[in-house]
Tab-separated table of C-alpha atoms in Angstrom:
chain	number	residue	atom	x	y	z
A	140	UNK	CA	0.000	0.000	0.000
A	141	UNK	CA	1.208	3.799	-0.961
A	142	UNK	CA	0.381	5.351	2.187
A	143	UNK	CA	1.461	8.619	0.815
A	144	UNK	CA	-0.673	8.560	-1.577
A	145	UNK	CA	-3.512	7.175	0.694
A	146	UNK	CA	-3.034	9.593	2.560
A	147	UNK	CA	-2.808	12.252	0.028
A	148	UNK	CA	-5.720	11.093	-1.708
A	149	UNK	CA	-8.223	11.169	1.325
A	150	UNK	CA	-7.009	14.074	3.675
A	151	UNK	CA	-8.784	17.085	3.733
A	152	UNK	CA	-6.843	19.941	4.074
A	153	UNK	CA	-7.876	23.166	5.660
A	154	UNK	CA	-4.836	25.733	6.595
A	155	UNK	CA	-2.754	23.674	8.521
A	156	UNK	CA	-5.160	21.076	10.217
A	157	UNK	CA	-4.620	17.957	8.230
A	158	UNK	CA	-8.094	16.394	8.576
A	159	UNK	CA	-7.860	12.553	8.462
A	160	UNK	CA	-10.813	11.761	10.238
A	161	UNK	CA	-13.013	9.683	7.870
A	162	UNK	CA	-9.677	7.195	7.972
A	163	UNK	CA	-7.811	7.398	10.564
A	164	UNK	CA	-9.030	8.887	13.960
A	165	UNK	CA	-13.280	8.640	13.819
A	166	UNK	CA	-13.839	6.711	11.076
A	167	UNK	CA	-10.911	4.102	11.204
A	168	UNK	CA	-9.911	1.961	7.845
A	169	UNK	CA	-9.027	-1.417	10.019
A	170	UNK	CA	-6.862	-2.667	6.688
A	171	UNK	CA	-4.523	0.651	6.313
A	172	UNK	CA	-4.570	0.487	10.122
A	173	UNK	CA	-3.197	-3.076	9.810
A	174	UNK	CA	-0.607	-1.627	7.179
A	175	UNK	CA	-0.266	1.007	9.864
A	176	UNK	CA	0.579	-1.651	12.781
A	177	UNK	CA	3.344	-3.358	10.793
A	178	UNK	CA	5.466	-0.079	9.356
A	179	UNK	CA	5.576	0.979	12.911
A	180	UNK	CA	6.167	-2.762	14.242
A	181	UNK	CA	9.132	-2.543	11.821
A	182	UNK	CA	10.404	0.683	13.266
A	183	UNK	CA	9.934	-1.146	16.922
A	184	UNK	CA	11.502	-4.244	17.022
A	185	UNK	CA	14.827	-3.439	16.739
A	186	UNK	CA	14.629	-0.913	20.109
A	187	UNK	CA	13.033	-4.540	21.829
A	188	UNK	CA	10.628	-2.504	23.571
A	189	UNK	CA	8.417	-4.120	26.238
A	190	UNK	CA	5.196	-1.885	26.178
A	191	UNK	CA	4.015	0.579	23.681
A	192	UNK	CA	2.595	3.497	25.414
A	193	UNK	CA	0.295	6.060	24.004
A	194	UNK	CA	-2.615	8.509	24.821
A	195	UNK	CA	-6.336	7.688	24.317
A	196	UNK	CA	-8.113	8.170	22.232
A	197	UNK	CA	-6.498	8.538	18.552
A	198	UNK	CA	-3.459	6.375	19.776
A	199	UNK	CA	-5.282	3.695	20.778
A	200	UNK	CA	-5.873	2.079	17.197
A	201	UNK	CA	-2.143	2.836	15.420
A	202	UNK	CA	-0.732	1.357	18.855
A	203	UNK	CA	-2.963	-1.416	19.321
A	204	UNK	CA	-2.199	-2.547	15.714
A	205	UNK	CA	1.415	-2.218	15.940
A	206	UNK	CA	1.318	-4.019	19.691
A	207	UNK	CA	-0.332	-7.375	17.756
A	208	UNK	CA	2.182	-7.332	15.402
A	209	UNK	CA	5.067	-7.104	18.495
A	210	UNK	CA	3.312	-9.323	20.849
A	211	UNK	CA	3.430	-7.042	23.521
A	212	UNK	CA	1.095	-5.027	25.395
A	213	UNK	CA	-0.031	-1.667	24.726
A	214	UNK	CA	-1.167	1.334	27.380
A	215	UNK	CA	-2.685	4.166	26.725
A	216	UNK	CA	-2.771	7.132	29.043
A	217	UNK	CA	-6.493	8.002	30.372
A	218	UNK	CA	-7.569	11.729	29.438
A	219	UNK	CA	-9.079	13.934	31.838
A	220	UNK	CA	-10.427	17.393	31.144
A	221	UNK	CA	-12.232	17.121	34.625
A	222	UNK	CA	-10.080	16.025	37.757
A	223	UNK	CA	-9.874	12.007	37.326
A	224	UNK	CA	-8.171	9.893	39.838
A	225	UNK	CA	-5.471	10.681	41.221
A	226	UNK	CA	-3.511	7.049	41.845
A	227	UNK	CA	-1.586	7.910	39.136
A	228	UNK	CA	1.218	9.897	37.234
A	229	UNK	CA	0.250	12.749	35.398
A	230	UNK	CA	1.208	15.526	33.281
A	231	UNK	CA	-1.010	18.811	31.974
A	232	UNK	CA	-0.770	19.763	28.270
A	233	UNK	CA	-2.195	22.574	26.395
A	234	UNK	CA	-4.205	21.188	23.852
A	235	UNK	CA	-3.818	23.317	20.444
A	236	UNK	CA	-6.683	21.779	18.107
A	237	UNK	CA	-8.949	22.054	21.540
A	238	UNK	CA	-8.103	25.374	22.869
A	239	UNK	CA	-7.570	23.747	26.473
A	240	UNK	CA	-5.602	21.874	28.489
A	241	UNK	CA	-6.008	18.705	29.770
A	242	UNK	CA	-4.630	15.851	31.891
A	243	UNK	CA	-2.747	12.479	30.989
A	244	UNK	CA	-1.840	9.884	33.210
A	245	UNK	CA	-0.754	6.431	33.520
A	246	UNK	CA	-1.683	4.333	36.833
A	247	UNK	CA	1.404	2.391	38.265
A	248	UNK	CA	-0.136	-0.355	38.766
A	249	UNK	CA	-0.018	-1.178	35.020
A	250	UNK	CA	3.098	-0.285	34.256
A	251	UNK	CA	6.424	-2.010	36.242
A	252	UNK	CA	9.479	0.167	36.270
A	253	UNK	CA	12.548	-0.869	34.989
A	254	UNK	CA	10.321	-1.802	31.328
A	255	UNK	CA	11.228	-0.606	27.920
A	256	UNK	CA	8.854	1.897	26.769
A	257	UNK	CA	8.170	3.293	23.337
A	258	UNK	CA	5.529	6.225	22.430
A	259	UNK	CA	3.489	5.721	19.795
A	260	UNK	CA	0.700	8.465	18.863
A	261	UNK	CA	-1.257	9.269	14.811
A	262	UNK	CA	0.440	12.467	15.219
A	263	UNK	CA	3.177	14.612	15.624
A	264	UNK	CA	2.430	18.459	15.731
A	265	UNK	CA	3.852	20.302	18.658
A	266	UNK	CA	5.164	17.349	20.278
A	267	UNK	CA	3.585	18.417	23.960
A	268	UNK	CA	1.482	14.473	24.196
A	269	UNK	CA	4.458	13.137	23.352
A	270	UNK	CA	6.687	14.961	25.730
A	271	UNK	CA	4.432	14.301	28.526
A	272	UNK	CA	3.997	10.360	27.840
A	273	UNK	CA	7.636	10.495	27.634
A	274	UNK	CA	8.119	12.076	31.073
A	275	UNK	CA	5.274	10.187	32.763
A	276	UNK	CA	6.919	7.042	31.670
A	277	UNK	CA	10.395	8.186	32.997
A	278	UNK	CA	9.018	9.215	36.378
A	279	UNK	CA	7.484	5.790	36.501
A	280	UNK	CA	11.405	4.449	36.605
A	281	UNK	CA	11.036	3.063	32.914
A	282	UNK	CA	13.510	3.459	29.666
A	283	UNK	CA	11.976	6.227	27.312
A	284	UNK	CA	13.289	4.221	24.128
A	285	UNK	CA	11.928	7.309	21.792
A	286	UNK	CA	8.488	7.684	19.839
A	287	UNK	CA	7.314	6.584	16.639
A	288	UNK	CA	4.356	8.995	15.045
A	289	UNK	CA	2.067	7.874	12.076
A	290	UNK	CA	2.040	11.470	10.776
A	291	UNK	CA	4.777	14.126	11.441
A	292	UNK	CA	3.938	17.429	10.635
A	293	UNK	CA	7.500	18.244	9.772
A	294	UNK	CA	6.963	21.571	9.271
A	295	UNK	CA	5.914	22.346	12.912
A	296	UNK	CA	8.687	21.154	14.412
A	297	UNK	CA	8.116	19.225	17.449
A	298	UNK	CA	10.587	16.557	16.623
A	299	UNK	CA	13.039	19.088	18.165
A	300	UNK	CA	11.332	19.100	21.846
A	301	UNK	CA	12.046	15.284	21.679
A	302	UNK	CA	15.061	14.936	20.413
A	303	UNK	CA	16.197	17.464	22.835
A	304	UNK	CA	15.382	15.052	25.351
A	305	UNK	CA	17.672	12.420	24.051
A	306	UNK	CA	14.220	10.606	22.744
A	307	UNK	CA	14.596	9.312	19.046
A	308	UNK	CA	12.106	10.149	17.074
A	309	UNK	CA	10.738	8.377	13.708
A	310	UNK	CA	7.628	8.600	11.442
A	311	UNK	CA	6.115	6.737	9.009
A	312	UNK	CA	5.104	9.434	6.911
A	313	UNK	CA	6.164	12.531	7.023
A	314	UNK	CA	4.277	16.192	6.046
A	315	UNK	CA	7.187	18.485	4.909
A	316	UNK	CA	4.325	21.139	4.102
A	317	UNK	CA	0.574	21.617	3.388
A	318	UNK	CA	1.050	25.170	1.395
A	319	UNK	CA	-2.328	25.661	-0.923
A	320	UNK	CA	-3.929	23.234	0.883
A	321	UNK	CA	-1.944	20.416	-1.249
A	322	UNK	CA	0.369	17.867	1.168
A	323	UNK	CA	3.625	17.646	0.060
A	324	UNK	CA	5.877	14.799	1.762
A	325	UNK	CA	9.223	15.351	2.818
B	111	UNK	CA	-8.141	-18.598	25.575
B	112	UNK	CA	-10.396	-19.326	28.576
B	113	UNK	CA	-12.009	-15.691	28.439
B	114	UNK	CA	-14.001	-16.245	31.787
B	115	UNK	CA	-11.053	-17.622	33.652
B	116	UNK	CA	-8.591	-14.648	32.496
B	117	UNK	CA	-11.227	-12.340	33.523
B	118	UNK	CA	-11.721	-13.648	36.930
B	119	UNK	CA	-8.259	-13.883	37.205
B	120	UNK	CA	-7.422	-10.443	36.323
B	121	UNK	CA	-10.136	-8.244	37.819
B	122	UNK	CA	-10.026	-6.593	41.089
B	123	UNK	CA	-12.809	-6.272	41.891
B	124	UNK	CA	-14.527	-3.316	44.243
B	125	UNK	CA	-18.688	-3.334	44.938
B	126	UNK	CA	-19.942	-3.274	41.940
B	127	UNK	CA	-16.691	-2.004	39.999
B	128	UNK	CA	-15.129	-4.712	37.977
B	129	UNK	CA	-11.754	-3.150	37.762
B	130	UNK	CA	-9.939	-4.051	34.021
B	131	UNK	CA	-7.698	-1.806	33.681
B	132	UNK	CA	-4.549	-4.246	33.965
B	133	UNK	CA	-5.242	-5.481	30.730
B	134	UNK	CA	-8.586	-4.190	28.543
B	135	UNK	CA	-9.408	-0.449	29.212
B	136	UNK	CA	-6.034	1.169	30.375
B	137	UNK	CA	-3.169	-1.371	29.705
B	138	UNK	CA	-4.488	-3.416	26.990
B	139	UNK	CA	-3.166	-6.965	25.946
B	140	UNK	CA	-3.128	-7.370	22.892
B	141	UNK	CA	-3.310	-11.500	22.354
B	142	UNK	CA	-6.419	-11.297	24.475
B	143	UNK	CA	-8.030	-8.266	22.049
B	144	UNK	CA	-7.387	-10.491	19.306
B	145	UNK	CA	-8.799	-13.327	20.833
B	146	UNK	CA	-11.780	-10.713	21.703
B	147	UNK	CA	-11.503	-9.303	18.461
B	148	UNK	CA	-12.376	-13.015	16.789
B	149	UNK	CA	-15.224	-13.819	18.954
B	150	UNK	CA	-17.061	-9.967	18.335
B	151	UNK	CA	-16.769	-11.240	14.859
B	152	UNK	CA	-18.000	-14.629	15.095
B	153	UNK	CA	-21.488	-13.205	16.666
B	154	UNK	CA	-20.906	-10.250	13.738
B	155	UNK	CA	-20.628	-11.962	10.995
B	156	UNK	CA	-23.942	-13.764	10.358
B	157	UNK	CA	-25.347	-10.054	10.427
B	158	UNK	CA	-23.636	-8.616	7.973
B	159	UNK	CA	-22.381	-5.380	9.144
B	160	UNK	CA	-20.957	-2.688	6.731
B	161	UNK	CA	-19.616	-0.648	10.190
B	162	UNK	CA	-18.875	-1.336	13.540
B	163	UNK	CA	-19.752	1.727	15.928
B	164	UNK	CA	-18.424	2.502	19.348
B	165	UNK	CA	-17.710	5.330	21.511
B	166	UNK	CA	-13.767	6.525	22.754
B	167	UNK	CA	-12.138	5.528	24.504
B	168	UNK	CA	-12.430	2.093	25.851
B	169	UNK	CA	-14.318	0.755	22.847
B	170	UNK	CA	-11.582	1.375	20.523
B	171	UNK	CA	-9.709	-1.741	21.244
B	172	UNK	CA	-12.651	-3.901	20.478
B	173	UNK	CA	-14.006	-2.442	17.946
B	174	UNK	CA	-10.928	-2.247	16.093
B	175	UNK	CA	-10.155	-6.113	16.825
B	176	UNK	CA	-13.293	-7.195	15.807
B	177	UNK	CA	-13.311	-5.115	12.425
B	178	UNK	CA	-9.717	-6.589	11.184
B	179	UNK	CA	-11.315	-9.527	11.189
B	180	UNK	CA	-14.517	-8.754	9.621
B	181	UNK	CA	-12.452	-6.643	6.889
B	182	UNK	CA	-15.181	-3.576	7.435
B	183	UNK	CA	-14.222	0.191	8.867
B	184	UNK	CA	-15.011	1.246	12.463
B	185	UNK	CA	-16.095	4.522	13.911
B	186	UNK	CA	-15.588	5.637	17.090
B	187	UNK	CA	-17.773	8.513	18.641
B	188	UNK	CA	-16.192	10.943	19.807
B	189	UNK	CA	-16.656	12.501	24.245
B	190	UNK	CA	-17.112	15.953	25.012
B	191	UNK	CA	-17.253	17.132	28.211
B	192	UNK	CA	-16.275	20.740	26.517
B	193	UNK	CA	-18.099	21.810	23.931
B	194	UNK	CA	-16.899	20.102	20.983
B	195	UNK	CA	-17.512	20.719	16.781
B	196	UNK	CA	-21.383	20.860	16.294
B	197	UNK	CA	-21.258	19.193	12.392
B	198	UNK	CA	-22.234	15.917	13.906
B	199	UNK	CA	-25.015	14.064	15.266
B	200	UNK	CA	-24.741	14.176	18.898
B	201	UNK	CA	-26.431	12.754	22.241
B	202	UNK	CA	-25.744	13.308	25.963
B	203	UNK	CA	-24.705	10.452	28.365
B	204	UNK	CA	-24.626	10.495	31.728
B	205	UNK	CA	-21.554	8.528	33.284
B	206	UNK	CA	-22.126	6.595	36.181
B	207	UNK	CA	-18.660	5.843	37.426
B	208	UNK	CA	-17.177	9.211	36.337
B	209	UNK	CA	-20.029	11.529	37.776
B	210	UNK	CA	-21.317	13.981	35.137
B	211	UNK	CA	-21.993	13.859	31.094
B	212	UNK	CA	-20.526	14.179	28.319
B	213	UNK	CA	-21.671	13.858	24.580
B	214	UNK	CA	-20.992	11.661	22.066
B	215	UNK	CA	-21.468	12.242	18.465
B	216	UNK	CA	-20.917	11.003	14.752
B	217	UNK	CA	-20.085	13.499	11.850
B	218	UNK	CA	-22.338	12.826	9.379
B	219	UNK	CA	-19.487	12.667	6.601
B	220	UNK	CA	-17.803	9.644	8.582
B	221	UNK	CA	-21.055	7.412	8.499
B	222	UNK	CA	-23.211	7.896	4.962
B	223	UNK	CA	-27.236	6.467	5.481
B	224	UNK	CA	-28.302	3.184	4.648
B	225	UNK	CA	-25.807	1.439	6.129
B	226	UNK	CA	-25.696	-1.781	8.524
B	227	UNK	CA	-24.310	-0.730	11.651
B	228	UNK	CA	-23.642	-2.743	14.666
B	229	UNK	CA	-22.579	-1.258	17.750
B	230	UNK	CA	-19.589	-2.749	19.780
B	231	UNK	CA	-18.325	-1.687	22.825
B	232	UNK	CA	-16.181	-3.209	26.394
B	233	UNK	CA	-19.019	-2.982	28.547
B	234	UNK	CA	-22.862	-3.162	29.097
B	235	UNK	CA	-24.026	-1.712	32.813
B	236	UNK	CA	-26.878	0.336	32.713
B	237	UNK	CA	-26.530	0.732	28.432
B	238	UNK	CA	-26.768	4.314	28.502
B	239	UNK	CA	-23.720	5.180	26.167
B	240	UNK	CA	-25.240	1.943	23.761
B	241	UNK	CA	-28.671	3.823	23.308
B	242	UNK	CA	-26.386	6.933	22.816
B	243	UNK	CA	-24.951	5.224	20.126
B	244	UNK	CA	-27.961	3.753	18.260
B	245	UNK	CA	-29.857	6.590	18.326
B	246	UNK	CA	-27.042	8.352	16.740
B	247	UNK	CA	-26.936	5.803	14.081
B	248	UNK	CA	-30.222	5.445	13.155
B	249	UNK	CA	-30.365	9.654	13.434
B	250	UNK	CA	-27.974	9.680	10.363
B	251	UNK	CA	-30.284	7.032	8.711
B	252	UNK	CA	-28.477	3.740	8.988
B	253	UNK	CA	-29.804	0.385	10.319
B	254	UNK	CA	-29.159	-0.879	13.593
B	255	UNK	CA	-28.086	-3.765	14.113
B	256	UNK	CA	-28.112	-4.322	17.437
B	257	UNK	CA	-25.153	-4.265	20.158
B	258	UNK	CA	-22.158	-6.426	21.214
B	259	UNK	CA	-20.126	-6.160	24.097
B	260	UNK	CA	-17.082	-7.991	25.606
B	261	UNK	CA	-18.129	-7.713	29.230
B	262	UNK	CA	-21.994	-7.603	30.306
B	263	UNK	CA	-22.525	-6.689	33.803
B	264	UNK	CA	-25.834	-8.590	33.650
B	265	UNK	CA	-27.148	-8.001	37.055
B	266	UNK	CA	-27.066	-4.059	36.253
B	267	UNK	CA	-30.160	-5.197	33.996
B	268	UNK	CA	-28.867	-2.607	30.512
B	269	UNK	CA	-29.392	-5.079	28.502
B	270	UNK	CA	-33.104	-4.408	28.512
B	271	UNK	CA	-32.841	-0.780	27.542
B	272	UNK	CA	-31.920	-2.360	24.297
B	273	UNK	CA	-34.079	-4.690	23.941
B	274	UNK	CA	-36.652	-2.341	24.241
B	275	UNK	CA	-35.980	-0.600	21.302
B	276	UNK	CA	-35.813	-3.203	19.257
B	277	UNK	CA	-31.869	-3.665	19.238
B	278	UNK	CA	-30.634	-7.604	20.141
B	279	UNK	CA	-27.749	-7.503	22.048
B	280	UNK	CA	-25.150	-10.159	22.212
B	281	UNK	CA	-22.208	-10.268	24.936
B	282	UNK	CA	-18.842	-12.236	24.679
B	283	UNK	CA	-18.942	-12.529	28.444
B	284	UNK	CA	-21.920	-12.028	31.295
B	285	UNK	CA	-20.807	-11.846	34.711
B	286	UNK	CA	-24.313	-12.416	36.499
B	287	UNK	CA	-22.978	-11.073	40.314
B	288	UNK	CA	-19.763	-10.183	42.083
B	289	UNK	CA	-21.179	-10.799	45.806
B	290	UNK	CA	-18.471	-10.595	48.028
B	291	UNK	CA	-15.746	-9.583	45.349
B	292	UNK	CA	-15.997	-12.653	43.750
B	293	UNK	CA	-16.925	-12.730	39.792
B	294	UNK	CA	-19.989	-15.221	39.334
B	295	UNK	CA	-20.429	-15.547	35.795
B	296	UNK	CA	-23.854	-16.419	33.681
């Protein structure tokens, strides 16, 4: 499968929101999410991770997919807008598609330190999910091994915040630019 | 996979919360959602489905398991406890474990009329987010094919909201009491 082109072909483009929803996060194509699972399985299974971790609820489905093919288990963070429980490790981030900010967190009861931990999320804008999965997981005592994105908006930037981390980062396809409301891969 | 064992196994159970979130709705593993995945579409198959619906975030997993199989797309609806877009076709829910609503709701351009639609989700309780989710489908003008779930807390009695309306409903597992913290199952 070209998932360039795929993707290409069905986005919707409006300034720079990349609209992917009748595929990929509210109406979900289960085969290109299979296709999905494996490129990022691929990416994986050389950094033996021992968990995929990601944030509900458009991570859920690319990390899911890509956990099947790795035979390992999957997490994703719980989202709370309104104060959740609080058993748990948290971070705030400012939402930019929402306009608001909101809290992740991952209970320790299922996740053991001392794991291998990879972030996996449909998109990287910003980078501030990411960031805070990454730190969540590294308060929990586990190895941040680096995330893997389904889309990078390359032209935003937010590779930088991770790599600045010492988090690798890798996509499977990659927006260079969406000028005219055309995608154009980098 | 002995589904009722690994559940009893696994729970922790508190009252009348059944407590999965070591391995379906929080950390998620992924053998047993593809086990989960192939019994949703044993019941879905003989109905002939073009969609599965469900509702983020828990029902994602599922959903998404049992569509791979059945080689047909899945939608999830999105939660707002903000306001949210207002292109879509919407219904409150009021949660009982988290304490105040939210809405869920389908844009129209995600789900086109006439379709079979059969509504999958982790669990049935009181069936409040299921109705959501039926009405919504047969709002947009799709048919309704009735509801599956992976865990039916049958003593809660939901089941019959559906029924009600017309809707068969179908779970993979029906735990008929936890008296005493233990899971007793139907």
């Amino acid at each position: 499968m070209d998932l360039e082109r795929y993707i290409r072909e069905r986005s919707s483009v409006n300034g720079d929101i990349v609209n992917v929803d009748t595929f990929l996060n509210h109406k979900v194509d289960a085969a290109l999410m299979g296709v999905i699972g494996r490129r990022i399985a691929g990416i994986a299974a050389p950094l033996r991770p021992d968990v995929l971790v990601t944030a509900e609820a458009s991570g859920i489905a690319p990390a899911l997919s890509a956990a099947s093919e790795l035979r390992i288990p999957m997490i994703y963070a719980k989202k709370y807008v309104l104060p959740g429980p609080r058993e748990a490790v948290s971070r705030e981030v400012a939402s930019a598609t929402k306009g608001f900010e909101y809290t992740i967190e991952i209970r320790r009861r299922v996740l053991d330190a001392g794991l291998r931990a990879l972030v996996v999320d449909d998109f990287l804008a910003r980078g501030r999910t990411a960031v805070a999965l990454g730190e969540i997981v590294e308060d929990i005592g586990c190895r941040m091994l680096g995330a893997v994105f389904v889309i990078e908006k390359g032209w935003v930037g937010g590779r930088h915040l991770l790599e600045d981390r010492g988090w690798p980062v890798w996509s499977v396809v990659n927006i260079a630019s969406v000028e005219g409301g055309v995608i154009q891969f980098g």
